[in-house]
PDB file of C-alpha atoms in Angstrom:
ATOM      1  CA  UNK J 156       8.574   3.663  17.822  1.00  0.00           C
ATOM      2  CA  UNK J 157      11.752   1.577  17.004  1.00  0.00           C
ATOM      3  CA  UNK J 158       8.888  -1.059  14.659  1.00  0.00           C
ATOM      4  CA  UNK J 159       8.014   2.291  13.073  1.00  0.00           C
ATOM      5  CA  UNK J 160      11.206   3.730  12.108  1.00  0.00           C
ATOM      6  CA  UNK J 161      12.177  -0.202  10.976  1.00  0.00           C
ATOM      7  CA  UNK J 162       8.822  -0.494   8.570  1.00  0.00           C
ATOM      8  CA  UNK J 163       9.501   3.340   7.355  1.00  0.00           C
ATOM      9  CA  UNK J 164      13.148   2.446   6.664  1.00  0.00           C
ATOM     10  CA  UNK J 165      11.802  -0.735   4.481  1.00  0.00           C
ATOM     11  CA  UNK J 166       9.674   1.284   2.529  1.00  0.00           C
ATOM     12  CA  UNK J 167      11.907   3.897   1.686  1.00  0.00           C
ATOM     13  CA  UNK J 168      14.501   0.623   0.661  1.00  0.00           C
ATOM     14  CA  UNK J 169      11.843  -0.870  -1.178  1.00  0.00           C
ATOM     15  CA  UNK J 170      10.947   2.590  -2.984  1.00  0.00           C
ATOM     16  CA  UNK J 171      14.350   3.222  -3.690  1.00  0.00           C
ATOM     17  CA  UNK J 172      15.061  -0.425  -5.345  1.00  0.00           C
ATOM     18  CA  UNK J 173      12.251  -0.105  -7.449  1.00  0.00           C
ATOM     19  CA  UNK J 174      12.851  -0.685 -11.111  1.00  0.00           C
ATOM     20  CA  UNK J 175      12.908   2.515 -14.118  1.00  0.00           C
ATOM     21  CA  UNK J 176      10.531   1.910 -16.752  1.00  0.00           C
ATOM     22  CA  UNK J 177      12.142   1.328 -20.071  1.00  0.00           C
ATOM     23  CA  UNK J 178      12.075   4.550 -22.697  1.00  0.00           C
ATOM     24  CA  UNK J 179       9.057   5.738 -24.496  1.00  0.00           C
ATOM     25  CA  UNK J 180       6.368   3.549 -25.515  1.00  0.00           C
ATOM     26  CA  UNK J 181       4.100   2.700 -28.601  1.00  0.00           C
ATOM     27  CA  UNK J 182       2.919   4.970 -31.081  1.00  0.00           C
ATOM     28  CA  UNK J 183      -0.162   2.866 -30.879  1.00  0.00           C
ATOM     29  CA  UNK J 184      -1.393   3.845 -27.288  1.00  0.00           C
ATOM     30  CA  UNK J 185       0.379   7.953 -27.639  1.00  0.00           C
ATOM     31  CA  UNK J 186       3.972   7.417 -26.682  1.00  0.00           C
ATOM     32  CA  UNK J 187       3.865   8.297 -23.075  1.00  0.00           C
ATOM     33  CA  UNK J 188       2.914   4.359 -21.753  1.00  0.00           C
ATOM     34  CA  UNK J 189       5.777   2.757 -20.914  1.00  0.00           C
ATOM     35  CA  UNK J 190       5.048  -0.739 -22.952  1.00  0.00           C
ATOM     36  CA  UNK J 191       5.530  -1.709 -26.584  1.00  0.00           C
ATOM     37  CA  UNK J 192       3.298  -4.570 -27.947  1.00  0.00           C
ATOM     38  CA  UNK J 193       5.205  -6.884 -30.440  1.00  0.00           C
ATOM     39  CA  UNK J 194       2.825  -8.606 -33.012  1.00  0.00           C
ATOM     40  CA  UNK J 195       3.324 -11.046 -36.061  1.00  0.00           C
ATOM     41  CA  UNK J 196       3.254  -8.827 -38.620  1.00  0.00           C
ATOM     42  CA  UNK J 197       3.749  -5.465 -36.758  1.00  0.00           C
ATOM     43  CA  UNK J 198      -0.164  -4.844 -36.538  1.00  0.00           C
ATOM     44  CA  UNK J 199       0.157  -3.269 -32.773  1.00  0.00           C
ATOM     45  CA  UNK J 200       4.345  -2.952 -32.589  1.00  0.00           C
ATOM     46  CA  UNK J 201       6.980  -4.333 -34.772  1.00  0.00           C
ATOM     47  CA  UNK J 202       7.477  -8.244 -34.027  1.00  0.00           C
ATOM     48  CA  UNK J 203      10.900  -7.382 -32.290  1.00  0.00           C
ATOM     49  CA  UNK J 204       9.834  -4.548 -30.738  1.00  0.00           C
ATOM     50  CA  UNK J 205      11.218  -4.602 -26.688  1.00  0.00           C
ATOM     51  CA  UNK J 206       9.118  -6.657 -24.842  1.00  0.00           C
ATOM     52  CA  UNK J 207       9.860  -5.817 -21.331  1.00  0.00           C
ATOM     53  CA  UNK J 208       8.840  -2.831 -19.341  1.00  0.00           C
ATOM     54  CA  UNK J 209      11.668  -2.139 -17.093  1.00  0.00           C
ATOM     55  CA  UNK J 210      14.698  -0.720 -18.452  1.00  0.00           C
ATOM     56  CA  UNK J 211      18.569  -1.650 -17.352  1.00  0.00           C
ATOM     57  CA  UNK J 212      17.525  -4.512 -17.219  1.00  0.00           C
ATOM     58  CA  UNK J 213      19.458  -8.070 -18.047  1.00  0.00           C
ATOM     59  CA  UNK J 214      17.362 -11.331 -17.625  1.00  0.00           C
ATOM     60  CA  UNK J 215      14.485 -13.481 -18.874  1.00  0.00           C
ATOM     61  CA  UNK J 216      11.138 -12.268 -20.395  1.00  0.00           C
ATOM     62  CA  UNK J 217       8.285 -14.147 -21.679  1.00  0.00           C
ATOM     63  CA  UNK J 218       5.723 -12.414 -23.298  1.00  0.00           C
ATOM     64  CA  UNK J 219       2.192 -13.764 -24.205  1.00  0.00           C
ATOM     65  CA  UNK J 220      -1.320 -12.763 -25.978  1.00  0.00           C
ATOM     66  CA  UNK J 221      -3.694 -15.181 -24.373  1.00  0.00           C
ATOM     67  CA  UNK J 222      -7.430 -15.782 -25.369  1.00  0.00           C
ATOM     68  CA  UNK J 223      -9.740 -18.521 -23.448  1.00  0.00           C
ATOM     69  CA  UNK J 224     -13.025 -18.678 -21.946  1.00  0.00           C
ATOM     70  CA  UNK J 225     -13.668 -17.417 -18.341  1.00  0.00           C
ATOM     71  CA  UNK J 226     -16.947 -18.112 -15.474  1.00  0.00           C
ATOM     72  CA  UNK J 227     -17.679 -14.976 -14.062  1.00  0.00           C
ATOM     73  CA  UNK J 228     -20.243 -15.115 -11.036  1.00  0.00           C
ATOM     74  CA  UNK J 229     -22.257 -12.477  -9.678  1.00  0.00           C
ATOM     75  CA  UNK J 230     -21.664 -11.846  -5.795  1.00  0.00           C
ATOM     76  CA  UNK J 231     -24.470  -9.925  -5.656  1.00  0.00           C
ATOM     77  CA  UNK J 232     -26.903 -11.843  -7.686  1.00  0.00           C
ATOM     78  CA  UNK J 233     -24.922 -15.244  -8.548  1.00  0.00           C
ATOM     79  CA  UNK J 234     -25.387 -15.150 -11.853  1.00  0.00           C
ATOM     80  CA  UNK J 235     -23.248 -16.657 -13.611  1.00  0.00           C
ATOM     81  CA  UNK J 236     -21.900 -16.423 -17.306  1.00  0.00           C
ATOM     82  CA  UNK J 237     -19.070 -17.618 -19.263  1.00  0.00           C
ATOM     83  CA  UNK J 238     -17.573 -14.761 -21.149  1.00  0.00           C
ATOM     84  CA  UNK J 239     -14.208 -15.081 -23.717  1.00  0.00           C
ATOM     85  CA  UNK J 240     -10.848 -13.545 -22.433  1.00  0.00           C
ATOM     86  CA  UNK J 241      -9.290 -12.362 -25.312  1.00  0.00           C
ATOM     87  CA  UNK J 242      -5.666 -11.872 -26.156  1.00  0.00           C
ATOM     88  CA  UNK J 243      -4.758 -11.087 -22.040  1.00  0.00           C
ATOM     89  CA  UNK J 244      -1.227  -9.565 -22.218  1.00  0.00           C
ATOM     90  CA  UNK J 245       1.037 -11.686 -19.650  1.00  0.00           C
ATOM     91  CA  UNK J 246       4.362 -11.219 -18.828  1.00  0.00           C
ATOM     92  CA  UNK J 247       7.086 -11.760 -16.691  1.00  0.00           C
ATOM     93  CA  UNK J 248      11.031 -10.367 -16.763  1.00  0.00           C
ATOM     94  CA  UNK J 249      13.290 -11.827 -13.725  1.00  0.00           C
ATOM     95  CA  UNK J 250      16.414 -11.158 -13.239  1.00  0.00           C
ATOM     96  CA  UNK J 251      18.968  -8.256 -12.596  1.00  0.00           C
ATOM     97  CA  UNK J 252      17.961  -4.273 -13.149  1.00  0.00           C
ATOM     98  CA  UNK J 253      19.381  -0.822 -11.978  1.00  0.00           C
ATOM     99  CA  UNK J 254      16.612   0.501  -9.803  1.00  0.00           C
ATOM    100  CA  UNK J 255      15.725   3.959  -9.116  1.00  0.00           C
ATOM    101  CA  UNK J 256      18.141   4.413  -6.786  1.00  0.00           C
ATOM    102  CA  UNK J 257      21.240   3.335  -9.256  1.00  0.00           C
ATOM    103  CA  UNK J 258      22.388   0.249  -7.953  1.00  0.00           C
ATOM    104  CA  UNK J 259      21.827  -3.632  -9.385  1.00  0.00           C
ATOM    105  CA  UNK J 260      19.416  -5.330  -7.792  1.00  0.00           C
ATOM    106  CA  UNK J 261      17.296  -8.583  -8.324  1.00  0.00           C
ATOM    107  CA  UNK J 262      14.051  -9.033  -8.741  1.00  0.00           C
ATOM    108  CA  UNK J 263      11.414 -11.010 -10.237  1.00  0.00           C
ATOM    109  CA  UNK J 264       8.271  -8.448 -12.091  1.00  0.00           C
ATOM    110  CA  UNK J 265       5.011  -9.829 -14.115  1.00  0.00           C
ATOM    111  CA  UNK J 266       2.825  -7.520 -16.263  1.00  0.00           C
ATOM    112  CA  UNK J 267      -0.665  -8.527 -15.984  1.00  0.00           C
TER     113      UNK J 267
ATOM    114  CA  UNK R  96      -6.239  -9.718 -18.113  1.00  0.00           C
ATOM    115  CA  UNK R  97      -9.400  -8.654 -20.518  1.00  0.00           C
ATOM    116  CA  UNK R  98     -12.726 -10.107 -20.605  1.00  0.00           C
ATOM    117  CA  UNK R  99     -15.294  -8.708 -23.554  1.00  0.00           C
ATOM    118  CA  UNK R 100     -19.314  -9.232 -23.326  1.00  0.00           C
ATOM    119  CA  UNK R 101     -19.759 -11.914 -26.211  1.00  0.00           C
ATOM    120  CA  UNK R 102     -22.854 -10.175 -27.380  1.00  0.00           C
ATOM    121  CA  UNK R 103     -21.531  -6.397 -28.014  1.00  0.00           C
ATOM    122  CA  UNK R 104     -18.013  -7.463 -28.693  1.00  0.00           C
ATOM    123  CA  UNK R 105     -17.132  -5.031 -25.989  1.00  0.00           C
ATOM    124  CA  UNK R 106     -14.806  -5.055 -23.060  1.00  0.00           C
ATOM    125  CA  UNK R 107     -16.450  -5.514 -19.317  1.00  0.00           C
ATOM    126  CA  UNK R 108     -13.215  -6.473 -17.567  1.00  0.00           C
ATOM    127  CA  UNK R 109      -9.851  -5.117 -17.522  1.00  0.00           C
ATOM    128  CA  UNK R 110      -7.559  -6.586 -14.568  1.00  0.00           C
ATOM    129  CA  UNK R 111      -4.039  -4.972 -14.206  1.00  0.00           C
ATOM    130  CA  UNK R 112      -2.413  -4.225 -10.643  1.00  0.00           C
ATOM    131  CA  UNK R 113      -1.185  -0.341 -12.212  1.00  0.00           C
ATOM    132  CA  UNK R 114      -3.099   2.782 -10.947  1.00  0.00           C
ATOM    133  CA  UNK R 115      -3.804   5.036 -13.387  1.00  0.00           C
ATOM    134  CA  UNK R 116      -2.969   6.989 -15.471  1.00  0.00           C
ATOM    135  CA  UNK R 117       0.233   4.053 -15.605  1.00  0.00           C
ATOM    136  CA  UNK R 118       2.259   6.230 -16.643  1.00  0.00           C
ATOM    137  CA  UNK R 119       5.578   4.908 -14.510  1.00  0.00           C
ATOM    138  CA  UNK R 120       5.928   1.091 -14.524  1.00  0.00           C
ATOM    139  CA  UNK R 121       3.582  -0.174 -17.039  1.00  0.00           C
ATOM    140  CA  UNK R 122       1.128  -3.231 -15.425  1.00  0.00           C
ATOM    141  CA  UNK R 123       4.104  -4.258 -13.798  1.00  0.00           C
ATOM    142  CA  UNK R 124       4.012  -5.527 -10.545  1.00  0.00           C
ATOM    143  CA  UNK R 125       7.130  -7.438  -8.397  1.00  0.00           C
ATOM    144  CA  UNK R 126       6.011 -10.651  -7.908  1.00  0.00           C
ATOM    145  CA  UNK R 127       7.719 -13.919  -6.038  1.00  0.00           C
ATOM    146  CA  UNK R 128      10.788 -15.392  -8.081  1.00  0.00           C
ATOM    147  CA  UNK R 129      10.027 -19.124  -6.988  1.00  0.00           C
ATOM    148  CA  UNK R 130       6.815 -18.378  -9.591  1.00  0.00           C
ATOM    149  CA  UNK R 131       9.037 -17.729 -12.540  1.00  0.00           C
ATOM    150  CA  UNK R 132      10.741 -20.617 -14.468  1.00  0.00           C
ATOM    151  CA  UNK R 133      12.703 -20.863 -17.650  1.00  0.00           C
ATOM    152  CA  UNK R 134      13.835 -23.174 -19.822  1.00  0.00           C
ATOM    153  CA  UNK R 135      15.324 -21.830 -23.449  1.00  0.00           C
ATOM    154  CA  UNK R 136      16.588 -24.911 -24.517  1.00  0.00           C
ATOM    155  CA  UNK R 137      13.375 -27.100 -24.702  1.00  0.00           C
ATOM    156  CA  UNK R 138      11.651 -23.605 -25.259  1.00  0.00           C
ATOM    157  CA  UNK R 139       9.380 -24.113 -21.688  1.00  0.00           C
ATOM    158  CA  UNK R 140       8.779 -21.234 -19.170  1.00  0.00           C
ATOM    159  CA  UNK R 141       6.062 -21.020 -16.691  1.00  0.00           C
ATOM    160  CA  UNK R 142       5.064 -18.053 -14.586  1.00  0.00           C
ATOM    161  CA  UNK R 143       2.554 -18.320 -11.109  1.00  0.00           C
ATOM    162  CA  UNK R 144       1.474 -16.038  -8.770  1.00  0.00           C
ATOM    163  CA  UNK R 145      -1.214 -15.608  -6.737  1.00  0.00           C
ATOM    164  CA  UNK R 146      -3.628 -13.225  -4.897  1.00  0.00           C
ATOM    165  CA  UNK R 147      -1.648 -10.161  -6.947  1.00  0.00           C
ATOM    166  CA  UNK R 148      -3.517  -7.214  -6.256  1.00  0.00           C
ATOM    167  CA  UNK R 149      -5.252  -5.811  -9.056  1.00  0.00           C
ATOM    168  CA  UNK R 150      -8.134  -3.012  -9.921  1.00  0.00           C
ATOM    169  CA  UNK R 151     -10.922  -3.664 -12.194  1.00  0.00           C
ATOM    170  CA  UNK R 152     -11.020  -1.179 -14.334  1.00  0.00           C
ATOM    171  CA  UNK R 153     -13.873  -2.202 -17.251  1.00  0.00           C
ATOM    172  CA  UNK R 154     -11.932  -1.817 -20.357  1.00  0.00           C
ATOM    173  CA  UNK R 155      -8.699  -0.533 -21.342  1.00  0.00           C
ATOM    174  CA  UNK R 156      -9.781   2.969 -22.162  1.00  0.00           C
ATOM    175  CA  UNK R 157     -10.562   3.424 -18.673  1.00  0.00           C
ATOM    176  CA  UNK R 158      -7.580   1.873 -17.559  1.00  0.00           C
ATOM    177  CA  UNK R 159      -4.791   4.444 -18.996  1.00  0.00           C
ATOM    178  CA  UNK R 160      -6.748   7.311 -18.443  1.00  0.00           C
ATOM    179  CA  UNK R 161      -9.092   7.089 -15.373  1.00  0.00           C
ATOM    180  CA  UNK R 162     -12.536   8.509 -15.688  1.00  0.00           C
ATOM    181  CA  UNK R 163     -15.111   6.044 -14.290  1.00  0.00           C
ATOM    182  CA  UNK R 164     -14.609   4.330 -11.078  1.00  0.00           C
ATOM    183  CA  UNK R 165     -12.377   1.412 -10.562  1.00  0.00           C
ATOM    184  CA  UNK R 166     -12.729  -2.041  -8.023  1.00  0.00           C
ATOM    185  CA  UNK R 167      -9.921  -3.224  -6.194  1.00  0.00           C
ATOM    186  CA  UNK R 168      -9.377  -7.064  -5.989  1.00  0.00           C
ATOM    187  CA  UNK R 169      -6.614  -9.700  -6.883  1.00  0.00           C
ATOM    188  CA  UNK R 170      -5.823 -12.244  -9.359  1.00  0.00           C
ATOM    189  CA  UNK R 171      -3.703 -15.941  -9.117  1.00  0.00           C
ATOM    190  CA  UNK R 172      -2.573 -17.501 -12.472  1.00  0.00           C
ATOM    191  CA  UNK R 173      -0.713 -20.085 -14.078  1.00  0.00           C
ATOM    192  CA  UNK R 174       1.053 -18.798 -17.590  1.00  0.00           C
ATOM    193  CA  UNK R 175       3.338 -21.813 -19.288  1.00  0.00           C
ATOM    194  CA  UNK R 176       5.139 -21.519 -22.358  1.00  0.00           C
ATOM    195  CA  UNK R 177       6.083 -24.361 -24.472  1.00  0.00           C
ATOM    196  CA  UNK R 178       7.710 -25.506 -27.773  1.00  0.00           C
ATOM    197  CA  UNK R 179      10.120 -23.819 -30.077  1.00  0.00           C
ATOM    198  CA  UNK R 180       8.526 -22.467 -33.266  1.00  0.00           C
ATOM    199  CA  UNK R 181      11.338 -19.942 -33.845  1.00  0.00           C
ATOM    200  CA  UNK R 182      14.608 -18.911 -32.701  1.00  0.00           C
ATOM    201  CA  UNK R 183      16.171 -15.567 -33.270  1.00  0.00           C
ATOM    202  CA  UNK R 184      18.724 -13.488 -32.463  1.00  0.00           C
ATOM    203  CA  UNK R 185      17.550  -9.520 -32.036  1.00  0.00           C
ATOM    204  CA  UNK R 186      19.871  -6.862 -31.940  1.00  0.00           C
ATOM    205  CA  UNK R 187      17.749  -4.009 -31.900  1.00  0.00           C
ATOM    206  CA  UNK R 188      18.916  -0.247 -32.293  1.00  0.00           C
ATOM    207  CA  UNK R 189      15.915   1.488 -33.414  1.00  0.00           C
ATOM    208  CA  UNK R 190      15.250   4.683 -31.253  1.00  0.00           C
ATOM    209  CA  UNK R 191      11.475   4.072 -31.230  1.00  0.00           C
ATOM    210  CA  UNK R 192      11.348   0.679 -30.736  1.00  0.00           C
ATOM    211  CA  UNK R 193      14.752  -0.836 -29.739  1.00  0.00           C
ATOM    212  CA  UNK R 194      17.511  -0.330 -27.505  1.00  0.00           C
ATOM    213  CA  UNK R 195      18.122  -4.157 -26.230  1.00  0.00           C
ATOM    214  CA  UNK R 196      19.553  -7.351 -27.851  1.00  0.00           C
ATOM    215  CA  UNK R 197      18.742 -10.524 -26.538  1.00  0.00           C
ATOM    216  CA  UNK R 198      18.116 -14.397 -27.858  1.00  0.00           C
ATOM    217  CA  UNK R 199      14.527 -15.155 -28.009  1.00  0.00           C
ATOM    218  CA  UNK R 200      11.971 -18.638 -28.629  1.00  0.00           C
ATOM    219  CA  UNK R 201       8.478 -17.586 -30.445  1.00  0.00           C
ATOM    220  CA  UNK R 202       6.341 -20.746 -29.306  1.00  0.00           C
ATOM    221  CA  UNK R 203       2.561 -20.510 -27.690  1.00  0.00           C
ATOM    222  CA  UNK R 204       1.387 -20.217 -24.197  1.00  0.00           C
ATOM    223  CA  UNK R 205      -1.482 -20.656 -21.931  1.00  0.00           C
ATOM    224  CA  UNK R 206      -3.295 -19.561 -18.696  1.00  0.00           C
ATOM    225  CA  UNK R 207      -5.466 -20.631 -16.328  1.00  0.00           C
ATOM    226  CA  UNK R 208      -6.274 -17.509 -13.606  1.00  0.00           C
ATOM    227  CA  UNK R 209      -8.999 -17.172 -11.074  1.00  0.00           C
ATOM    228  CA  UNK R 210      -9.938 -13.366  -9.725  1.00  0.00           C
ATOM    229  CA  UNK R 211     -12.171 -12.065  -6.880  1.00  0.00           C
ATOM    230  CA  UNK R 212     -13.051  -7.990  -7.427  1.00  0.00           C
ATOM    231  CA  UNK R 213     -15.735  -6.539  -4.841  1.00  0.00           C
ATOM    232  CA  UNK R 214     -18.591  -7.534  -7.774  1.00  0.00           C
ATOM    233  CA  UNK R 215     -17.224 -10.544  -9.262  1.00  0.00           C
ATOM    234  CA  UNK R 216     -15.574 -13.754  -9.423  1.00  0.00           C
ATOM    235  CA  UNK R 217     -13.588 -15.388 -11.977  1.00  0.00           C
ATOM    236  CA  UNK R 218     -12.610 -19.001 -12.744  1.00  0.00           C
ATOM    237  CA  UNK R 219     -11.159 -19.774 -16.284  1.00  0.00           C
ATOM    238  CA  UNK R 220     -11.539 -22.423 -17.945  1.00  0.00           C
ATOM    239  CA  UNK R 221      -8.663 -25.399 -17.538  1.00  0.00           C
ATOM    240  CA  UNK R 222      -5.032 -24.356 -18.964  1.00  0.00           C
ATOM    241  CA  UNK R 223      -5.317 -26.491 -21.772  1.00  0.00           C
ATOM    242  CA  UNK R 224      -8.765 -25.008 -23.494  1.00  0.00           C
ATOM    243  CA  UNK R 225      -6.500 -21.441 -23.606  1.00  0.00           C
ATOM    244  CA  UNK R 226      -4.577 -20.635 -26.842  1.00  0.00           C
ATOM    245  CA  UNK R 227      -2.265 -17.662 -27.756  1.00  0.00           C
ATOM    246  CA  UNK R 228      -1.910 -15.466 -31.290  1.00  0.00           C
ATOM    247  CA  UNK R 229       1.594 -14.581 -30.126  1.00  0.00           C
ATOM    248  CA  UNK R 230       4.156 -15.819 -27.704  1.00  0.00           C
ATOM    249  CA  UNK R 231       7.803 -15.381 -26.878  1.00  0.00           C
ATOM    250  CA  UNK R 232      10.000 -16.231 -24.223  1.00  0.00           C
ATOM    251  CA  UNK R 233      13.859 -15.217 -24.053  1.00  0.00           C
ATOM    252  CA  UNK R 234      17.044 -13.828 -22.485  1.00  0.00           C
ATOM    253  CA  UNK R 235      17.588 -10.106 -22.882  1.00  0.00           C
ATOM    254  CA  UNK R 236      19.597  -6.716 -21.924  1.00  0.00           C
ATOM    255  CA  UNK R 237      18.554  -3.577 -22.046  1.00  0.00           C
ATOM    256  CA  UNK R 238      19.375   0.548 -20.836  1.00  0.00           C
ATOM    257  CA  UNK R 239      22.777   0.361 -19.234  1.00  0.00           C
ATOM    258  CA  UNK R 240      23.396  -3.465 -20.121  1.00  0.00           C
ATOM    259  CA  UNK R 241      22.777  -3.115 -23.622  1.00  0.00           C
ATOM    260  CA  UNK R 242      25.723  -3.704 -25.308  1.00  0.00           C
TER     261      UNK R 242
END
């Protein structure tokens, strides 16, 4: 019972240090997802549009549009193609943030 | 991460650990801070993680607004950024699209991931055969640190 209350205790801590996303979101996918897409040129979101996700936040982002080649197998059948990846959003934002609950925490987030 | 059939031009594979419809954190996940590492002066960050738990969820129409079924699985990558192609200062106040200030490298980046879904593996090609259109690494505040 006592491992029980502990993991239900972490949970709720973990819930309640959770990070706010930041303010609206791009025009481009209807203003209600939290993300904004800065592009040369502003073709998604202006160039310095904000490129985190999590607002109250103060730290280091990196932000990427990544394009390669991938080999995807079948489980089922094993075949087995290689298909492009193209422009994969990747991003990470460490550092300090006001969670849900209102007080500064750390933490370390990647948008995949 | 997005993978497109080369033949249609469409999308077969969109990766992100959200559920939909994300409409809280946006394809944001917490992930270990020994993976993250920056380096604004020479311009060089690198971000790893692995087995991150993602769904499968085709293409990105599916993916913010839920409709055909979904398959669970996880992802490990390797992102590095590298070399300073511009610096700049952004101070941004615009109600849409601002709110944070912060001093930022534009450079390039690369990736090399592997995935397992209930249907599929993945193994990308080596870091170096990757390429990015945009890239940006930096130090910012935002909300209630914004200045």
């Amino acid at each position: 019972l006592a491992e029980a209350k502990e993991k239900d205790e972490k949970e709720k801590e973990k819930k309640s240090s959770q990070p706010v996303p930041i303010r609206g979101g791009s025009p481009k996918l209807g203003g209600s997802f939290h993300v904004f897409g800065p592009t040369p040129g502003g073709s998604f979101d202006p160039i310095d549009a904000e490129p985190s996700t999590i607002t109250d936040f103060n730290g280091f982002v990196g932000l990427a549009y990544i394009s390669g080649t991938v080999q995807r197998t079948d489980k089922r059948t094993r075949e087995v193609r290689t298909l492009p990846m193209i422009s994969s959003d990747m991003r990470f934002m460490t550092g300090v943030f006001r969670g849900v609950d209102s007080r500064v925490h750390e933490g370390t987030f990647a948008l995949v | 991460v997005d993978v497109y059939e080369p033949s249609s031009g469409a999308q077969i594979h969109d990766l992100n650990p959200s559920d939909y419809h994300p409409t809280g954190l946006f394809w944001t996940i917490e992930i270990p801070e020994d993976g993250i590492e920056v380096n604004l002066g020479k311009g060089h960050a690198s971000m790893e993680a692995k087995r991150v738990p993602i769904f499968d969820y085709g293409n990105i129409g599916n993916a913010l607004s839920g409709g055909a079924p979904r398959t669970p699985g996880v992802v490990s990558f390797r992102v590095v950024w590298s070399g300073v192609n511009q610096r700049v200062n952004i101070r941004n106040t615009d109600p849409l699209y601002g709110g944070f200030a912060g001093n930022f490298v534009r450079n390039t980046a690369q990736m090399e991931w592997t995935a397992v879904t209930d249907d599929f593996t993945f193994v990308s090609a080596p870091l170096r055969t990757s390429s990015s259109n945009f890239a940006e690494i930096g130090e910012e505040r935002n909300g209630s640190f914004f200045p």
